Coordinates of C-alpha atoms in Angstrom, one line a residue:
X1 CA 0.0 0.0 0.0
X2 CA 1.1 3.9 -0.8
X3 CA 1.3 6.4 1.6
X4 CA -1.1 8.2 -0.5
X5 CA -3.3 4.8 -0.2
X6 CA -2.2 4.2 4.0
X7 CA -3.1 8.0 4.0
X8 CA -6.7 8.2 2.2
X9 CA -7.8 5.0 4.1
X10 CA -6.6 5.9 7.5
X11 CA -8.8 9.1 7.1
X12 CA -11.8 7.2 5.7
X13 CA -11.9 5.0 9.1
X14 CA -11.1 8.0 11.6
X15 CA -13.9 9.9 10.0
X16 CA -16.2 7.0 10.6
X17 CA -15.2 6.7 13.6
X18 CA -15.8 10.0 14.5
X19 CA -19.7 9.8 13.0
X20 CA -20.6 6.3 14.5
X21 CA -19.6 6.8 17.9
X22 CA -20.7 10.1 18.5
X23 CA -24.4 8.8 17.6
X24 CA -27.1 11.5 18.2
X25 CA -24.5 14.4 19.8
X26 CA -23.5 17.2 17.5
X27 CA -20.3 16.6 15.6
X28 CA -18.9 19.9 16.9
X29 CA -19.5 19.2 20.2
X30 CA -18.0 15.7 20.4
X31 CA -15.2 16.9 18.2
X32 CA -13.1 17.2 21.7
X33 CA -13.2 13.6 23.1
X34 CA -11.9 12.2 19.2
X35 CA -9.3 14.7 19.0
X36 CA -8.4 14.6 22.6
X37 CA -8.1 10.6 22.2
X38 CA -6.1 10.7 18.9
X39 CA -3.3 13.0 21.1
X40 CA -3.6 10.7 24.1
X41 CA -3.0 7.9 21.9
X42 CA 0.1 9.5 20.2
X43 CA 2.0 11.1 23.3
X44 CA 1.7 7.3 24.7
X45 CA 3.4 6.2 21.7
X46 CA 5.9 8.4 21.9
X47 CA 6.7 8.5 25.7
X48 CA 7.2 4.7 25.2
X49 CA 9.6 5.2 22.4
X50 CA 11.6 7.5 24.4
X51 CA 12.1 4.9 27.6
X52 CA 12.1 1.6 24.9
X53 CA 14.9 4.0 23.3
X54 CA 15.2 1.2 20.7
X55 CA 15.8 -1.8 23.1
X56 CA 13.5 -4.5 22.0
X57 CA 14.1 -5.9 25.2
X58 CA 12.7 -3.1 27.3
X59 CA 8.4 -3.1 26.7
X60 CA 7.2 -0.1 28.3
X61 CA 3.6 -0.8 29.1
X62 CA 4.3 -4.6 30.5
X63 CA 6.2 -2.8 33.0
X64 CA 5.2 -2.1 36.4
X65 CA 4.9 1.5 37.8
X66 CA 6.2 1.0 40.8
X67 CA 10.1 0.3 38.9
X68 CA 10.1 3.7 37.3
X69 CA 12.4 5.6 39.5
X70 CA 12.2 9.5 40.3
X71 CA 15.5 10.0 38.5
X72 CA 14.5 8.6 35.2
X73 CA 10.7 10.3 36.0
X74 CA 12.5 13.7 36.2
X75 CA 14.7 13.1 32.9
X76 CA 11.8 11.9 30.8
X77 CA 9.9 15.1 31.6
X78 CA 13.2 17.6 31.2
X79 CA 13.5 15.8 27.8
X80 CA 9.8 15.0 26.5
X81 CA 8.2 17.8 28.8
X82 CA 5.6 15.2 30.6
X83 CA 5.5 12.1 32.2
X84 CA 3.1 8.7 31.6
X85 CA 3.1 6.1 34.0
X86 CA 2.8 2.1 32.3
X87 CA -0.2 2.1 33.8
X88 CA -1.6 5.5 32.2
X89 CA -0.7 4.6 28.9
X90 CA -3.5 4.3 26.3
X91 CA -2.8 1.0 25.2
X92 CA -3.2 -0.4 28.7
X93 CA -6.5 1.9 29.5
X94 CA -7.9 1.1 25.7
X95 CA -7.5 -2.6 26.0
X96 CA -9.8 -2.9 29.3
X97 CA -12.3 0.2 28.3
X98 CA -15.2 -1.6 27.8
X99 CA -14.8 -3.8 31.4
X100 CA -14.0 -0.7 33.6
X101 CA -16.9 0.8 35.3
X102 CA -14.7 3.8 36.4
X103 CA -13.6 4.5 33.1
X104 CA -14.2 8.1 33.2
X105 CA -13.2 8.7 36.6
X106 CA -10.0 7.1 35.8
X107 CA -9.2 9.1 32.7
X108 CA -9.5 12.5 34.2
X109 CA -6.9 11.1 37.1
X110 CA -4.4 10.2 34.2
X111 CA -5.0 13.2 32.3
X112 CA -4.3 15.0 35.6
X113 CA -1.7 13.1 36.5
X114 CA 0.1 13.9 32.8
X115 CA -0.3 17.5 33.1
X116 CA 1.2 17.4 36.9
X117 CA 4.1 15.7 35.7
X118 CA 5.2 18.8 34.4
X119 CA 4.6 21.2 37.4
X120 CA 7.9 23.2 38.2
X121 CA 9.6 22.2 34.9
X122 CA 10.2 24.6 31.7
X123 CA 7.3 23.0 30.0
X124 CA 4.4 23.4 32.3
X125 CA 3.1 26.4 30.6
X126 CA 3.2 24.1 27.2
X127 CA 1.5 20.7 29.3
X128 CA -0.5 22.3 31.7
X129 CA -4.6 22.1 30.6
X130 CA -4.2 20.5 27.5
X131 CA -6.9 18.0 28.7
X132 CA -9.0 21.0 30.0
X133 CA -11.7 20.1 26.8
X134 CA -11.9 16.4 27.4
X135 CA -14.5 16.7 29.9
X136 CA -14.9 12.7 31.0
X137 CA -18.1 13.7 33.2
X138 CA -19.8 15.3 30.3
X139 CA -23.5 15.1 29.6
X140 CA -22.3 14.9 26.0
X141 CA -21.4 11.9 26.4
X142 CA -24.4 10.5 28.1
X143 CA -27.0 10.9 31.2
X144 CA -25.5 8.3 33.2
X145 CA -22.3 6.8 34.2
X146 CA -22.5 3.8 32.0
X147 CA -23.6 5.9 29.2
X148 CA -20.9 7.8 29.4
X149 CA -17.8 4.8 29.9
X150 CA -19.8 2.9 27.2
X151 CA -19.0 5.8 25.3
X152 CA -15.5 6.8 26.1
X153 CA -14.5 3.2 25.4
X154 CA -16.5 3.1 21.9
X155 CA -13.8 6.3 21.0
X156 CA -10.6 4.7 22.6
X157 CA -11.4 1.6 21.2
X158 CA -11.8 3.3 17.5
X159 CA -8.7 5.4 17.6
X160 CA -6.6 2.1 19.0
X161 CA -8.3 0.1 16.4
X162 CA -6.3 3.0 14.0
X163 CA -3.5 1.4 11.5
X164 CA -0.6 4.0 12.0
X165 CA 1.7 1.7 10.6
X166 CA 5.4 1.5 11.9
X167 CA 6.1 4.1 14.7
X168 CA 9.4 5.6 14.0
X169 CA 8.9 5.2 10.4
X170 CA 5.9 6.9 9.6
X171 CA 3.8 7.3 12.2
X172 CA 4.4 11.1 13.6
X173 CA 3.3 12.1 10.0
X174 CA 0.3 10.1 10.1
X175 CA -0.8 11.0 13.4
X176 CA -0.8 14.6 12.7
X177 CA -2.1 14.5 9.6
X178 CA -5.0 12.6 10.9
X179 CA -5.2 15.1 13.2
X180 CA -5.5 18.0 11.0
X181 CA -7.7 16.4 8.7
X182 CA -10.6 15.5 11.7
X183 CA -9.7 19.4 12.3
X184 CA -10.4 20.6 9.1
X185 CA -13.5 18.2 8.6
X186 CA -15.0 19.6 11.5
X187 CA -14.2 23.2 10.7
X188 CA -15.7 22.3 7.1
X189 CA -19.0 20.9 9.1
X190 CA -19.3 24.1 11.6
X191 CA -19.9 26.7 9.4
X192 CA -18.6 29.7 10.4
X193 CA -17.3 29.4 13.8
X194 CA -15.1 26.5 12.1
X195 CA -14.0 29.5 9.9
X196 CA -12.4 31.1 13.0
X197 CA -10.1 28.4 13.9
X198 CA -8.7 26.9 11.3
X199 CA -6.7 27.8 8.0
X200 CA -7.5 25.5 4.9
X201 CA -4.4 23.9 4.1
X202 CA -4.0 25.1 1.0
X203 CA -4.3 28.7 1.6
X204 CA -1.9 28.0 4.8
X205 CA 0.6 26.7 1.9
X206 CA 0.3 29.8 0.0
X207 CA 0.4 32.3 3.0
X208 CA 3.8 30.3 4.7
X209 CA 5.7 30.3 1.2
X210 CA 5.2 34.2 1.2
X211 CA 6.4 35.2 4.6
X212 CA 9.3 32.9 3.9
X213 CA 10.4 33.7 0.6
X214 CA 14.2 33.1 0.1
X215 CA 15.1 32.9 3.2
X216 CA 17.4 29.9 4.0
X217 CA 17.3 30.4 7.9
X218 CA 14.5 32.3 10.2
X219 CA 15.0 33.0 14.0
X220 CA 11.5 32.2 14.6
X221 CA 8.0 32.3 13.2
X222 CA 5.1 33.8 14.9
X223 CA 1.6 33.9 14.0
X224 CA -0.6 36.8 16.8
X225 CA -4.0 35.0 15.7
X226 CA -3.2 30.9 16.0
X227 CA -5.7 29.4 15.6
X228 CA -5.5 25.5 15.8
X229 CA -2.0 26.0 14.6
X230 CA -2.7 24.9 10.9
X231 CA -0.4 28.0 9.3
X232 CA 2.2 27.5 11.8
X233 CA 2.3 24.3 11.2
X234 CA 2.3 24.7 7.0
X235 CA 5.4 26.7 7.9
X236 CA 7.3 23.5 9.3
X237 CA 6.1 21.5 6.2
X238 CA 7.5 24.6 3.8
X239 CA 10.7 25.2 5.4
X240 CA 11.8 21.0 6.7
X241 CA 14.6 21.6 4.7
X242 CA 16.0 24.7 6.6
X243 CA 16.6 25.8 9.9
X244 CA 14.3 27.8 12.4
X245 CA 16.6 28.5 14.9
X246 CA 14.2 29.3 18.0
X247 CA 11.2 28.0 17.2
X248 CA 7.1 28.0 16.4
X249 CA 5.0 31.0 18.6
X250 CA 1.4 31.9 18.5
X251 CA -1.4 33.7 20.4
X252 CA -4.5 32.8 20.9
X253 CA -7.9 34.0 22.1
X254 CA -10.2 30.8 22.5
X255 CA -9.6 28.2 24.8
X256 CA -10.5 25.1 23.3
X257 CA -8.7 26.7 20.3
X258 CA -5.7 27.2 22.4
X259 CA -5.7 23.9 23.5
X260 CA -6.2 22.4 20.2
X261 CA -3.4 24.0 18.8
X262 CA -1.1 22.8 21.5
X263 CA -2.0 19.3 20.7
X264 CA -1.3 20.1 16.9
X265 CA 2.6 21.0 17.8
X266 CA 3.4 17.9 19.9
X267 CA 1.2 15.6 17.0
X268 CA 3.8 17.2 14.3
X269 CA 6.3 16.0 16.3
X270 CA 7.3 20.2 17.8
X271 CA 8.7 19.3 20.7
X272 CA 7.7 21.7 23.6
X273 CA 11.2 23.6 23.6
X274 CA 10.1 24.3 19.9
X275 CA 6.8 26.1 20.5
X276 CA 5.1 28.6 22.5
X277 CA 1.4 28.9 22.0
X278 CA -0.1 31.4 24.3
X279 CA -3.7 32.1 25.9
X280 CA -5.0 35.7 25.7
X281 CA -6.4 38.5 23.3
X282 CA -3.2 39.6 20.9
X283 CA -4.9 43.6 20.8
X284 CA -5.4 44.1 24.6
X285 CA -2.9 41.6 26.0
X286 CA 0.1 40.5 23.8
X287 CA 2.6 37.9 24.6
X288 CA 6.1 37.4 23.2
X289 CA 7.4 40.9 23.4
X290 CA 10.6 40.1 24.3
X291 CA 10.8 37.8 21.9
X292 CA 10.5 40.1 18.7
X293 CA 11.5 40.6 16.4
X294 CA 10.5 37.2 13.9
X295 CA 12.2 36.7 10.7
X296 CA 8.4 35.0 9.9
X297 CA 5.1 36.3 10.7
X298 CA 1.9 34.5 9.3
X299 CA -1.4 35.5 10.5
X300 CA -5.3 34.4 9.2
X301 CA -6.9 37.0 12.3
X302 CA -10.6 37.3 12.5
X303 CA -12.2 39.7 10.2
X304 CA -13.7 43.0 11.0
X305 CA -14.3 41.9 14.9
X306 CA -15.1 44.5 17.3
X307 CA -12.5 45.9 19.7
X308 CA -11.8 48.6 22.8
X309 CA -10.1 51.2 20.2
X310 CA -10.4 54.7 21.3
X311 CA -11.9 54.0 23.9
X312 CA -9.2 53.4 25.8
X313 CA -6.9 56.2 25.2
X314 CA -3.4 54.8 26.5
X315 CA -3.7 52.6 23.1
X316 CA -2.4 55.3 20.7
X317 CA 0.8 55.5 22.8
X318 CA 1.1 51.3 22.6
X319 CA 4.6 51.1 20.1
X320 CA 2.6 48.7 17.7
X321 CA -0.3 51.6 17.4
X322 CA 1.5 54.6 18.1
X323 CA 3.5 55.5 14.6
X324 CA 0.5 55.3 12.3
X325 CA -1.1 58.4 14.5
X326 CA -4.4 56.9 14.7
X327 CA -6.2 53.6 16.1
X328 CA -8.5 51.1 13.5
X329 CA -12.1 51.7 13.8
X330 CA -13.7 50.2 17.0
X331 CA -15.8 47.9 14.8
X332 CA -13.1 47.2 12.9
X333 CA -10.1 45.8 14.3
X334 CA -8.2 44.2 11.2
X335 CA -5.5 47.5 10.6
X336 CA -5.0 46.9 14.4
X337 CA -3.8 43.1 13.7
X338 CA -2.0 44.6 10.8
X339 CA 0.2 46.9 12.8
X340 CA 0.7 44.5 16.0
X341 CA 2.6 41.8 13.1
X342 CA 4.1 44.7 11.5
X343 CA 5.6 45.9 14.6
X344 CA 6.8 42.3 15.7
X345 CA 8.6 41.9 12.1
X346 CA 12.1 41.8 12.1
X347 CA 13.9 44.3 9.1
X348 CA 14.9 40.8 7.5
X349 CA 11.6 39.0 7.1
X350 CA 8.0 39.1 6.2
X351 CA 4.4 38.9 7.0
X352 CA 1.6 37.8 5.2
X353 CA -1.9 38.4 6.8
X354 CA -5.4 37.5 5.0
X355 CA -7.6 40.5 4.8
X356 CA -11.0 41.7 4.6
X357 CA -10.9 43.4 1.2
X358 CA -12.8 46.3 2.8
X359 CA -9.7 48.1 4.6
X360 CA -8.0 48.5 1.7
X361 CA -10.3 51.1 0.2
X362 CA -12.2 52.7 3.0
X363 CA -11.6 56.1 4.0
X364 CA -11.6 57.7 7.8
X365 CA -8.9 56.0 9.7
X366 CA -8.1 52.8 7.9
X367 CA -7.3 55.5 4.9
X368 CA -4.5 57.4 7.2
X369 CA -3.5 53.7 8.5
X370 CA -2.7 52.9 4.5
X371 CA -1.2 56.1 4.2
X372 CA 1.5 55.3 7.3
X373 CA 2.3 51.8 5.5
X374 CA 2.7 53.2 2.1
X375 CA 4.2 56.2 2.9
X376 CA 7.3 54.0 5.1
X377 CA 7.9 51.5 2.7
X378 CA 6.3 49.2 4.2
X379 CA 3.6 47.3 1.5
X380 CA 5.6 45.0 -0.7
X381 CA 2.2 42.9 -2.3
X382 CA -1.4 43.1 -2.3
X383 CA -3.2 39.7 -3.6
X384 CA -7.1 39.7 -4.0
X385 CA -8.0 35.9 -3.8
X386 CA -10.9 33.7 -5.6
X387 CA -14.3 33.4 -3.2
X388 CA -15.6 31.0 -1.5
X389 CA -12.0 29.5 -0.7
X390 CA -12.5 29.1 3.2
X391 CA -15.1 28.1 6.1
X392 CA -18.1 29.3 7.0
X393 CA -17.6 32.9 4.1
X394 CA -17.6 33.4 0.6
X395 CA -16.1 36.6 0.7
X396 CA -13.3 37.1 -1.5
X397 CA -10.5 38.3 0.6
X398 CA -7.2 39.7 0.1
X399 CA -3.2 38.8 1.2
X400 CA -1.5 41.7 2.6
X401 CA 2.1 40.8 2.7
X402 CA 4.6 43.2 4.8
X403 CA 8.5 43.7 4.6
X404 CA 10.9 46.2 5.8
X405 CA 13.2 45.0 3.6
X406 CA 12.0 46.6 0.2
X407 CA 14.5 47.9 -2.4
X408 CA 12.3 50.2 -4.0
X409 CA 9.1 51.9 -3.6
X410 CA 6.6 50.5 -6.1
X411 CA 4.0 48.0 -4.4
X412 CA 2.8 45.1 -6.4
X413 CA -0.9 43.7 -6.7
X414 CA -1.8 41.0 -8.1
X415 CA -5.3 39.7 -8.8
X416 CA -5.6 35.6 -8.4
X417 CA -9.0 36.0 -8.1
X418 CA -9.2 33.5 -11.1
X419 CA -7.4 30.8 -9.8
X420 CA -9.4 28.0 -7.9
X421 CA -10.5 24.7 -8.3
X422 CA -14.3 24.5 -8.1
X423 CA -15.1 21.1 -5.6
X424 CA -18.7 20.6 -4.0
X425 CA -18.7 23.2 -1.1
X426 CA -15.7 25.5 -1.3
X427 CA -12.8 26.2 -3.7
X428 CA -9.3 25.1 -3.1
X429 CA -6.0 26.6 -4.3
X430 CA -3.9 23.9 -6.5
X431 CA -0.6 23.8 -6.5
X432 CA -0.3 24.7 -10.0
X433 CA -2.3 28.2 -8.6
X434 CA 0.1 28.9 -6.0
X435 CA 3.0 28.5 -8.2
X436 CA 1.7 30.7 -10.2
X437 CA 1.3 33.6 -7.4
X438 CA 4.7 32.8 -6.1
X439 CA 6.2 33.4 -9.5
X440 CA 4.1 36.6 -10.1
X441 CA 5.4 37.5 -6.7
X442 CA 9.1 36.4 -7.2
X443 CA 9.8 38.3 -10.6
X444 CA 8.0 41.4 -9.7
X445 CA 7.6 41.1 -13.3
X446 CA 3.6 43.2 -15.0
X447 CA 1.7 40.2 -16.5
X448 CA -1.9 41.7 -17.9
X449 CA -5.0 41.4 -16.7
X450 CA -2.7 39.2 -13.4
X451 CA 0.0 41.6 -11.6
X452 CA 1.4 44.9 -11.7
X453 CA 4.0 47.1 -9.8
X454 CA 2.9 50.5 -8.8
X455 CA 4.8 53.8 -8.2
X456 CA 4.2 55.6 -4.7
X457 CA 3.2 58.4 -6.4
X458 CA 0.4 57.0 -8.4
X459 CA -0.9 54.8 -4.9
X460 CA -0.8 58.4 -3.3
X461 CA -2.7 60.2 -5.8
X462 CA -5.2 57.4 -5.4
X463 CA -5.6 58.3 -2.4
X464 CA -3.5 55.4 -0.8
X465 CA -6.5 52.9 -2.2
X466 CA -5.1 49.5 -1.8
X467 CA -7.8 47.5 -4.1
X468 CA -6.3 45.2 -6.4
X469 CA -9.1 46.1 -9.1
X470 CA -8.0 50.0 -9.0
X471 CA -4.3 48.9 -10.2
X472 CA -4.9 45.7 -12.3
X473 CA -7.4 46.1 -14.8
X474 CA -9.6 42.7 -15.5
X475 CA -9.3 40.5 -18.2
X476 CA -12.5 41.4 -20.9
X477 CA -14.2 38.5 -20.9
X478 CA -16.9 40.1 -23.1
X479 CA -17.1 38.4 -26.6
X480 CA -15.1 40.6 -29.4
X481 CA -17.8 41.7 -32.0
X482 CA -16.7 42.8 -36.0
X483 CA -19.0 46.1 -35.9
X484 CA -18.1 46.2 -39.5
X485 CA -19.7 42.6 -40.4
X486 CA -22.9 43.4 -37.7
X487 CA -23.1 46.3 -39.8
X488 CA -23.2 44.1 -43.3
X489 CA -25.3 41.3 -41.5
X490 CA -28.3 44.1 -40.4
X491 CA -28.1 45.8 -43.7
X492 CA -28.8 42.4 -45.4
X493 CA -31.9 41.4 -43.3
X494 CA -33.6 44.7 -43.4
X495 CA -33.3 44.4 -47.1
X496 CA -35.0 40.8 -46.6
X497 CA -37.5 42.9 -44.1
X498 CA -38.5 45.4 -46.8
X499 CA -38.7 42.5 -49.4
X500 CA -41.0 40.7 -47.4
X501 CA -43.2 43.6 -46.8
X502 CA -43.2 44.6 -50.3
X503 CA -44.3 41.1 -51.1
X504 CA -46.8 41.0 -48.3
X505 CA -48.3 44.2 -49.6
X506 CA -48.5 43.2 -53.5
X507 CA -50.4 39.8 -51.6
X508 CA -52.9 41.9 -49.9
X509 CA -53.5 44.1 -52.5
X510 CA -54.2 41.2 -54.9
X511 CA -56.7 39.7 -52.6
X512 CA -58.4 43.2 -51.9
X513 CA -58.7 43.3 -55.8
X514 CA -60.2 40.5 -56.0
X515 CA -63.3 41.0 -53.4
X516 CA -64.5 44.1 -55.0

């Protein structure tokens, strides 16, 4: 069997899973007890790897927890940043699911216990809560007690019933790819909240080639708006073949979402000295500050949401508000996300940030926020993309990408609104489409009716409108018409026309004649 095959099959059953066990509860709902089971599944795989450390002599979960001694309890967690007892590991509590009566009372112990392993160590901030969302005493999961273990074991039993294939040969990819596809499945299914948390893969692809566009080496990569992690994550796939020096950091808002990108990191294998996904609102509250500036910045923040603004005046002396002179709109927040990456952006690299294509033409404050970008430099690309290409909107929105790095002043747009691939709900980006942006974006190179590089003077005279339609004029799609043929054509049937009604006339008259 293919990978492709292993892959596509693997899916298939994990979906089904999903569906058949979580019987009359919303898919959305019950999304956190199969994710939360796939990442219990794989950190036991990979904690007993660790201790096995390739002795086929050594089984880890035959072994007894009472011969696992402090010292190697406090090297396993300084090394894998958590610790599993033999007895906590999935294996042992999937095989005997559907005979334990305590089932959920004993999960939530081991789930404590795994995030407890960590307290005092560097990666308690990384462990602690991940299992905040896999709620064993749910009513989701049933009235009663036995509704509920009968439950919990139907969802161990299906992800241990999961063919991953060999461990340390394929497995890590597997696992989170699974993982990202039940993610994107359920996004796909949730309309627009799904929208909120997580990137379609393909867009992700496009977004992490731009912030990292020839550059062999980034200190880190950042995104303010996380997510589930997916354009982080796109960012590890795009740049396996480099070095990131320092690691994978993100911010994020929602809880669950929090959570469920923290599970994403370990499942691609992100150790926890690699990442640093924190809790809490980016605008009001933002983390990492001392670690700016990143070389990488890739963001997908919500659109047009609501904020403090001017209300709270101390915000136009914040460094990441303060040099544009003027806060975004209190109903409209997206300049606001736009000027927290720009100001985390390091003079080497880039950002790329989806927009709503509104900002880039409306006037009031977003206008004077356009003018501060153009006017320093700072707007390398504009990209207006197809609709309909992500969860829960249609709207056709745009890719602002950032630098501080520019060699000349012009600012390039480029209009890939024509570039999708039509499938039964959405449109997806191929790869053929994002090569073709990248090259557009590479060359700098005009291409009619696709890309063109603008003067300063000409985006100021236009009153720093930032609309890829003002600068890239579309493709007339209108059928050509020979006015000189039309012309021939007409003057030939109303010469039939007058023919006819000469003939009609001379018919009428005849039979006129003949009733007198």
């Amino acid at each position: 069997m293919t990978s492709s095959q292993q892959r596509a099959e693997l899916r298939a059953q994990i979906w089904k899973i999903a569906n058949d066990v979580r019987g009359s509860v919303d898919g959305w709902d019950f999304k956190q007890f199969v994710l939360g089971s796939l990442f219990y599944r794989f950190i036991s795989e990979n904690f007993s790897i660790y201790i096995e450390a390739g002795d086929d002599s050594v089984n880890y979960a035959a072994l007894k927890d009472s011969v696992i001694t402090p010292e190697i309890k406090d090297d396993a967690v300084r090394t894998k940043g958590y610790f599993i007892s033999p007895s906590q590991l999935f294996s042992n509590v999937a095989k005997n699911a559907n005979d334990n009566e305590n089932l959920n009372t004993d999960l939530a112990k081991i789930f404590s216990a795994i995030e407890s392993s960590a307290s005092g160590y560097p990666s308690e901030h990384d462990i602690k809560g991940l299992f905040a969302d896999f709620d064993t005493t749910s009513n989701r999961l049933g009235n009663s007690v036995k509704d509920k273990n009968s439950r919990l074991a139907a969802v161990l039993k299906g992800v241990a019933g999961l063919n991953f294939g060999d461990f340390q040969d394929n497995k890590i990819d597997l696992f989170g790819d699974a993982y990202e596809f039940l993610i994107s499945n359920y996004a796909a299914n949730a309309g627009k909240s799904g929208g909120e948390f997580f990137t379609p893969q393909h867009v992700s692809k496009l977004i992490a080639q731009l912030a990292m566009h020839k550059q062999t080496s980034v200190n880190k990569i950042y995104d303010p708006a996380c997510g589930s992690g997916s354009l982080l994550l796109q960012a590890k796939k795009h740049f396996d073949a480099h070095i990131i020096e320092d690691g994978f950091f993100g911010q994020e808002i929602n809880h669950t979402t929090y959570n469920l990108a923290r599970m994403n990191m370990f499942l691609h294998n992100i150790n926890y000295d690699k990442f640093d996904i924190a809790l809490g609102n980016t605008l009001l509250d933002p983390h990492f500050g001392d670690e700016k500036p990143f070389d990488a910045i890739v963001s997908n923040p919500p659109y047009s949401v609501n904020w403090v603004g001017s209300d709270d005046p101390t915000l136009i002396n914040d460094d990441r508000f303060a040099p544009a002179g003027v806060l975004a709109p209190k109903s409209k927040a997206d300049f606001a996300f736009v000027l927290h990456a720009l100001s985390y952006l390091s003079s080497k690299g880039r950002a790329a940030i989806v927009c709503f294509p509104g900002i880039f033409y409306r006037g009031g404050a977003e206008q004077k926020i356009r003018q501060y970008l153009i006017d320093n430099n700072f707007v390398e690309t504009v990209i207006s993309l197809a609709p309909n290409l992500f969860f829960g909107t249609t709207i056709a929105v745009n890719i602002l990408v950032l630098s501080k790095h520019k060699t000349d002043t012009k600012t390039q747009f480029i209009d890939a609104s024509g570039l999708f691939k039509k499938e039964t709900n959405t449109n997806v980006l191929t790869d053929k489409h994002i090569d073709r942006i990248m090259e557009a974006f590479d060359s700098k190179k005009d291409s009619d009716h696709f890309a063109k590089s603008i003067d300063f003077d000409a985006i100021a005279k236009n009153g720093y409108n930032l609309s890829v339609s003002s600068y890239v004029e579309a493709k007339d799609t209108r059928e050509v018409v020979d006015i000189t043929a039309l012309n021939a054509e007409l003057k030939t049937t109303v010469a039939k026309i007058d023919q006819l009604r000469k003939d009609i006339d001379a018919i009428v008259a005849e039979i006129e004649g003949e009733e007198l």
